[in-house]
Amino acid sequence: MPESAVPDLQVLCPLCKVTADPASLCCPSCREDLSVLFRLRYAGRIDFNRALEALRNGDAAAAAALLRAALAAEPELEPARELLESLSVSGVGGPDPGGAGGRHAL
């Protein structure tokens, strides 16, 4: 089975040390709301999804900014890097301010 480009979501409850449920963003043991921990840990993925939505809405500049934020939060997030590079190559969303042009963190 091919390995995913992005690892599965996983956050441990700081109270119970049980793996949180990514669907409910809660601890299955104590029901503590762990949504803030998910947001902190997966900010890059969240910004990547927001960038996709911006592209669907025709806002390439906002998408490029969100992709840069996604890569700042999660430099190993290859789908975000690839999409940002394709936007930069096509001239949509403006130049890459970091001059990354390759596989470097933005």
Coordinates of N, CA and C in Angstrom, one line a residue:
M1 N 0.9 -1.2 0.0 CA 0.0 0.0 0.0 C 0.9 1.2 0.0
P2 N 0.7 2.3 -0.9 CA 1.5 3.4 -0.9 C 1.4 4.3 0.3
E3 N 2.5 4.9 0.7 CA 2.5 5.7 1.9 C 1.9 7.1 1.5
S4 N 1.1 7.6 2.4 CA 0.4 8.9 2.2 C 1.5 10.0 2.2
A5 N 1.2 11.1 1.4 CA 2.1 12.2 1.4 C 2.1 13.0 2.7
V6 N 1.0 12.8 3.4 CA 0.8 13.5 4.7 C 0.4 12.5 5.7
P7 N 1.1 12.5 6.9 CA 0.8 11.5 7.9 C -0.6 11.7 8.5
D8 N -1.2 10.7 9.1 CA -2.5 10.8 9.7 C -2.5 11.8 10.9
L9 N -3.6 12.3 11.1 CA -3.8 13.2 12.3 C -3.6 12.4 13.6
Q10 N -2.9 13.0 14.5 CA -2.7 12.3 15.8 C -2.4 13.3 16.8
V11 N -3.2 13.4 17.9 CA -3.0 14.2 19.0 C -3.3 13.4 20.3
L12 N -2.4 13.5 21.2 CA -2.7 12.8 22.5 C -3.3 13.8 23.5
C13 N -4.3 13.3 24.2 CA -4.9 14.0 25.3 C -3.9 14.3 26.4
P14 N -3.7 15.6 26.7 CA -2.7 15.8 27.8 C -3.1 15.3 29.2
L15 N -4.4 15.1 29.3 CA -4.9 14.6 30.6 C -4.8 13.0 30.7
C16 N -5.3 12.4 29.7 CA -5.4 10.9 29.7 C -4.3 10.2 29.0
K17 N -3.6 10.9 28.1 CA -2.5 10.3 27.2 C -3.1 9.3 26.3
V18 N -4.4 9.5 25.9 CA -5.1 8.7 24.9 C -5.1 9.4 23.6
T19 N -5.0 8.7 22.5 CA -5.1 9.3 21.2 C -6.5 9.9 21.0
A20 N -6.5 11.2 20.6 CA -7.8 11.9 20.4 C -8.5 11.4 19.1
D21 N -9.8 11.6 19.1 CA -10.5 11.2 17.9 C -10.5 12.4 16.9
P22 N -9.9 12.2 15.7 CA -9.8 13.3 14.8 C -11.1 13.8 14.2
A23 N -12.1 12.9 14.3 CA -13.4 13.3 13.7 C -14.1 14.3 14.7
S24 N -14.0 14.0 16.0 CA -14.8 14.8 17.0 C -13.9 15.9 17.6
L25 N -12.5 15.7 17.5 CA -11.6 16.6 18.1 C -11.6 16.6 19.6
C26 N -12.1 15.4 20.1 CA -12.2 15.2 21.6 C -11.5 14.0 22.0
C27 N -11.2 13.9 23.3 CA -10.6 12.7 23.9 C -11.7 11.7 24.0
P28 N -11.5 10.5 23.5 CA -12.5 9.4 23.7 C -12.7 9.0 25.1
S29 N -11.7 9.3 26.0 CA -11.7 8.8 27.4 C -12.4 9.9 28.3
C30 N -11.9 11.1 28.3 CA -12.4 12.1 29.2 C -13.3 13.1 28.5
R31 N -13.4 13.1 27.2 CA -14.3 14.0 26.4 C -13.8 15.4 26.4
E32 N -12.5 15.6 26.8 CA -11.9 17.0 26.7 C -11.9 17.5 25.3
D33 N -12.2 18.7 25.1 CA -12.2 19.3 23.8 C -10.7 19.6 23.4
L34 N -10.2 19.0 22.4 CA -8.8 19.1 22.0 C -8.6 19.9 20.7
S35 N -9.7 20.6 20.3 CA -9.6 21.3 19.0 C -8.5 22.3 18.9
V36 N -8.1 22.9 20.0 CA -7.0 23.9 19.9 C -5.7 23.2 19.7
L37 N -5.5 22.0 20.3 CA -4.3 21.2 20.1 C -4.2 20.8 18.6
F38 N -5.3 20.4 18.0 CA -5.4 20.0 16.6 C -5.0 21.2 15.8
R39 N -5.6 22.4 16.1 CA -5.3 23.6 15.3 C -3.8 23.9 15.4
L40 N -3.2 23.9 16.5 CA -1.8 24.2 16.7 C -0.9 23.2 15.9
R41 N -1.2 21.9 16.0 CA -0.4 20.9 15.4 C -0.6 20.8 13.9
Y42 N -1.8 21.1 13.4 CA -2.1 20.9 12.0 C -2.4 22.2 11.3
A43 N -1.9 23.3 11.8 CA -2.1 24.6 11.2 C -1.8 24.6 9.7
G44 N -0.8 23.9 9.3 CA -0.4 23.9 7.9 C -1.4 23.2 7.0
R45 N -2.0 22.1 7.5 CA -3.0 21.4 6.7 C -4.3 22.3 6.6
I46 N -4.6 22.9 7.7 CA -5.8 23.8 7.7 C -5.6 24.9 6.7
D47 N -4.5 25.6 6.7 CA -4.2 26.6 5.8 C -4.2 26.1 4.4
F48 N -3.6 24.9 4.2 CA -3.7 24.3 2.8 C -5.1 24.2 2.3
N49 N -6.0 23.7 3.2 CA -7.4 23.5 2.8 C -8.0 24.8 2.5
R50 N -7.7 25.8 3.3 CA -8.2 27.2 3.0 C -7.7 27.7 1.7
A51 N -6.5 27.4 1.4 CA -5.9 27.8 0.1 C -6.6 27.2 -1.1
L52 N -7.0 25.9 -0.9 CA -7.8 25.2 -2.0 C -9.1 25.9 -2.2
E53 N -9.7 26.3 -1.1 CA -11.0 27.0 -1.1 C -10.8 28.3 -1.8
A54 N -9.8 29.1 -1.5 CA -9.5 30.4 -2.1 C -9.3 30.2 -3.6
L55 N -8.7 29.1 -4.0 CA -8.5 28.9 -5.5 C -9.8 28.6 -6.1
R56 N -10.7 27.8 -5.5 CA -12.0 27.5 -6.0 C -12.8 28.8 -6.2
N57 N -12.6 29.7 -5.3 CA -13.3 31.0 -5.4 C -12.6 32.0 -6.3
G58 N -11.5 31.6 -6.9 CA -10.8 32.5 -7.9 C -9.8 33.5 -7.3
D59 N -9.4 33.3 -6.0 CA -8.5 34.2 -5.4 C -7.1 33.6 -5.2
A60 N -6.4 33.7 -6.3 CA -5.0 33.0 -6.3 C -4.1 33.7 -5.4
A61 N -4.2 35.0 -5.2 CA -3.3 35.8 -4.3 C -3.5 35.3 -2.9
A62 N -4.7 35.2 -2.5 CA -5.0 34.7 -1.1 C -4.5 33.2 -1.0
A63 N -4.7 32.4 -2.0 CA -4.3 31.0 -2.0 C -2.8 31.0 -1.8
A64 N -2.0 31.8 -2.5 CA -0.6 31.8 -2.4 C -0.1 32.2 -1.0
A65 N -0.8 33.2 -0.4 CA -0.5 33.6 0.9 C -0.8 32.5 1.9
L66 N -1.9 31.8 1.8 CA -2.2 30.7 2.7 C -1.3 29.5 2.5
L67 N -0.8 29.3 1.3 CA 0.1 28.2 1.1 C 1.5 28.5 1.7
R68 N 1.9 29.8 1.6 CA 3.1 30.2 2.3 C 3.0 30.0 3.9
A69 N 1.8 30.3 4.4 CA 1.6 30.1 5.8 C 1.6 28.6 6.2
A70 N 1.0 27.8 5.3 CA 1.0 26.4 5.5 C 2.4 25.8 5.6
L71 N 3.2 26.3 4.7 CA 4.6 25.8 4.6 C 5.4 26.3 5.8
A72 N 5.1 27.5 6.3 CA 5.8 28.0 7.5 C 5.4 27.1 8.7
A73 N 4.2 26.7 8.8 CA 3.8 25.9 9.9 C 4.2 24.4 9.8
E74 N 4.2 23.9 8.5 CA 4.6 22.5 8.3 C 5.4 22.4 7.0
P75 N 6.7 22.7 7.2 CA 7.6 22.7 6.0 C 7.6 21.4 5.2
E76 N 7.3 20.3 5.7 CA 7.3 19.0 5.0 C 6.0 18.8 4.3
L77 N 5.1 19.7 4.2 CA 3.8 19.5 3.6 C 3.9 19.7 2.1
E78 N 4.3 18.6 1.4 CA 4.6 18.6 0.0 C 3.5 19.0 -0.9
P79 N 2.2 18.6 -0.6 CA 1.1 19.1 -1.5 C 1.1 20.7 -1.6
A80 N 1.3 21.3 -0.4 CA 1.3 22.8 -0.4 C 2.4 23.3 -1.2
R81 N 3.6 22.7 -1.0 CA 4.8 23.2 -1.7 C 4.6 23.1 -3.2
E82 N 4.1 21.9 -3.7 CA 3.9 21.7 -5.1 C 2.9 22.7 -5.7
L83 N 1.8 22.9 -5.0 CA 0.8 23.9 -5.4 C 1.3 25.3 -5.5
L84 N 2.1 25.7 -4.5 CA 2.6 27.0 -4.5 C 3.6 27.2 -5.6
E85 N 4.4 26.2 -5.9 CA 5.4 26.2 -7.0 C 4.6 26.3 -8.3
S86 N 3.5 25.6 -8.5 CA 2.8 25.7 -9.7 C 2.1 27.1 -9.9
L87 N 1.7 27.7 -8.8 CA 1.2 29.0 -8.9 C 2.3 30.0 -9.2
S88 N 3.4 29.8 -8.6 CA 4.6 30.7 -8.9 C 5.0 30.6 -10.4
V89 N 5.1 29.4 -10.9 CA 5.5 29.2 -12.3 C 4.5 29.8 -13.2
S90 N 3.3 29.7 -12.9 CA 2.2 30.2 -13.8 C 2.1 31.8 -13.7
G91 N 2.8 32.3 -12.7 CA 2.7 33.8 -12.4 C 1.5 34.2 -11.7
V92 N 0.7 33.2 -11.2 CA -0.5 33.5 -10.4 C -0.1 33.6 -9.0
G93 N -0.6 34.6 -8.3 CA -0.4 34.7 -6.9 C 0.9 35.5 -6.5
G94 N 1.6 35.9 -7.5 CA 2.8 36.7 -7.3 C 4.0 35.9 -7.1
P95 N 5.2 36.5 -7.0 CA 6.4 35.8 -6.8 C 6.6 35.2 -5.4
D96 N 7.4 34.2 -5.3 CA 7.7 33.6 -4.0 C 8.6 34.5 -3.3
P97 N 8.2 35.2 -2.2 CA 9.0 36.2 -1.5 C 10.3 35.6 -0.9
G98 N 10.3 34.3 -0.6 CA 11.5 33.6 0.0 C 12.4 33.2 -1.1
G99 N 12.0 33.3 -2.4 CA 12.9 32.8 -3.5 C 13.1 31.3 -3.4
A100 N 12.2 30.5 -2.9 CA 12.4 29.1 -2.6 C 12.6 28.3 -3.9
G101 N 11.9 28.6 -4.9 CA 12.1 28.0 -6.2 C 12.5 26.5 -6.2
G102 N 12.7 25.9 -5.1 CA 13.0 24.4 -5.0 C 12.3 23.8 -3.9
R103 N 13.0 23.0 -3.1 CA 12.4 22.2 -2.0 C 12.9 22.8 -0.7
H104 N 13.0 24.1 -0.5 CA 13.4 24.7 0.7 C 12.2 25.2 1.5
A105 N 12.3 25.2 2.8 CA 11.2 25.8 3.6 C 11.0 27.2 3.3
L106 N 9.7 27.7 3.2 CA 9.5 29.1 2.9 C 9.4 29.9 4.2

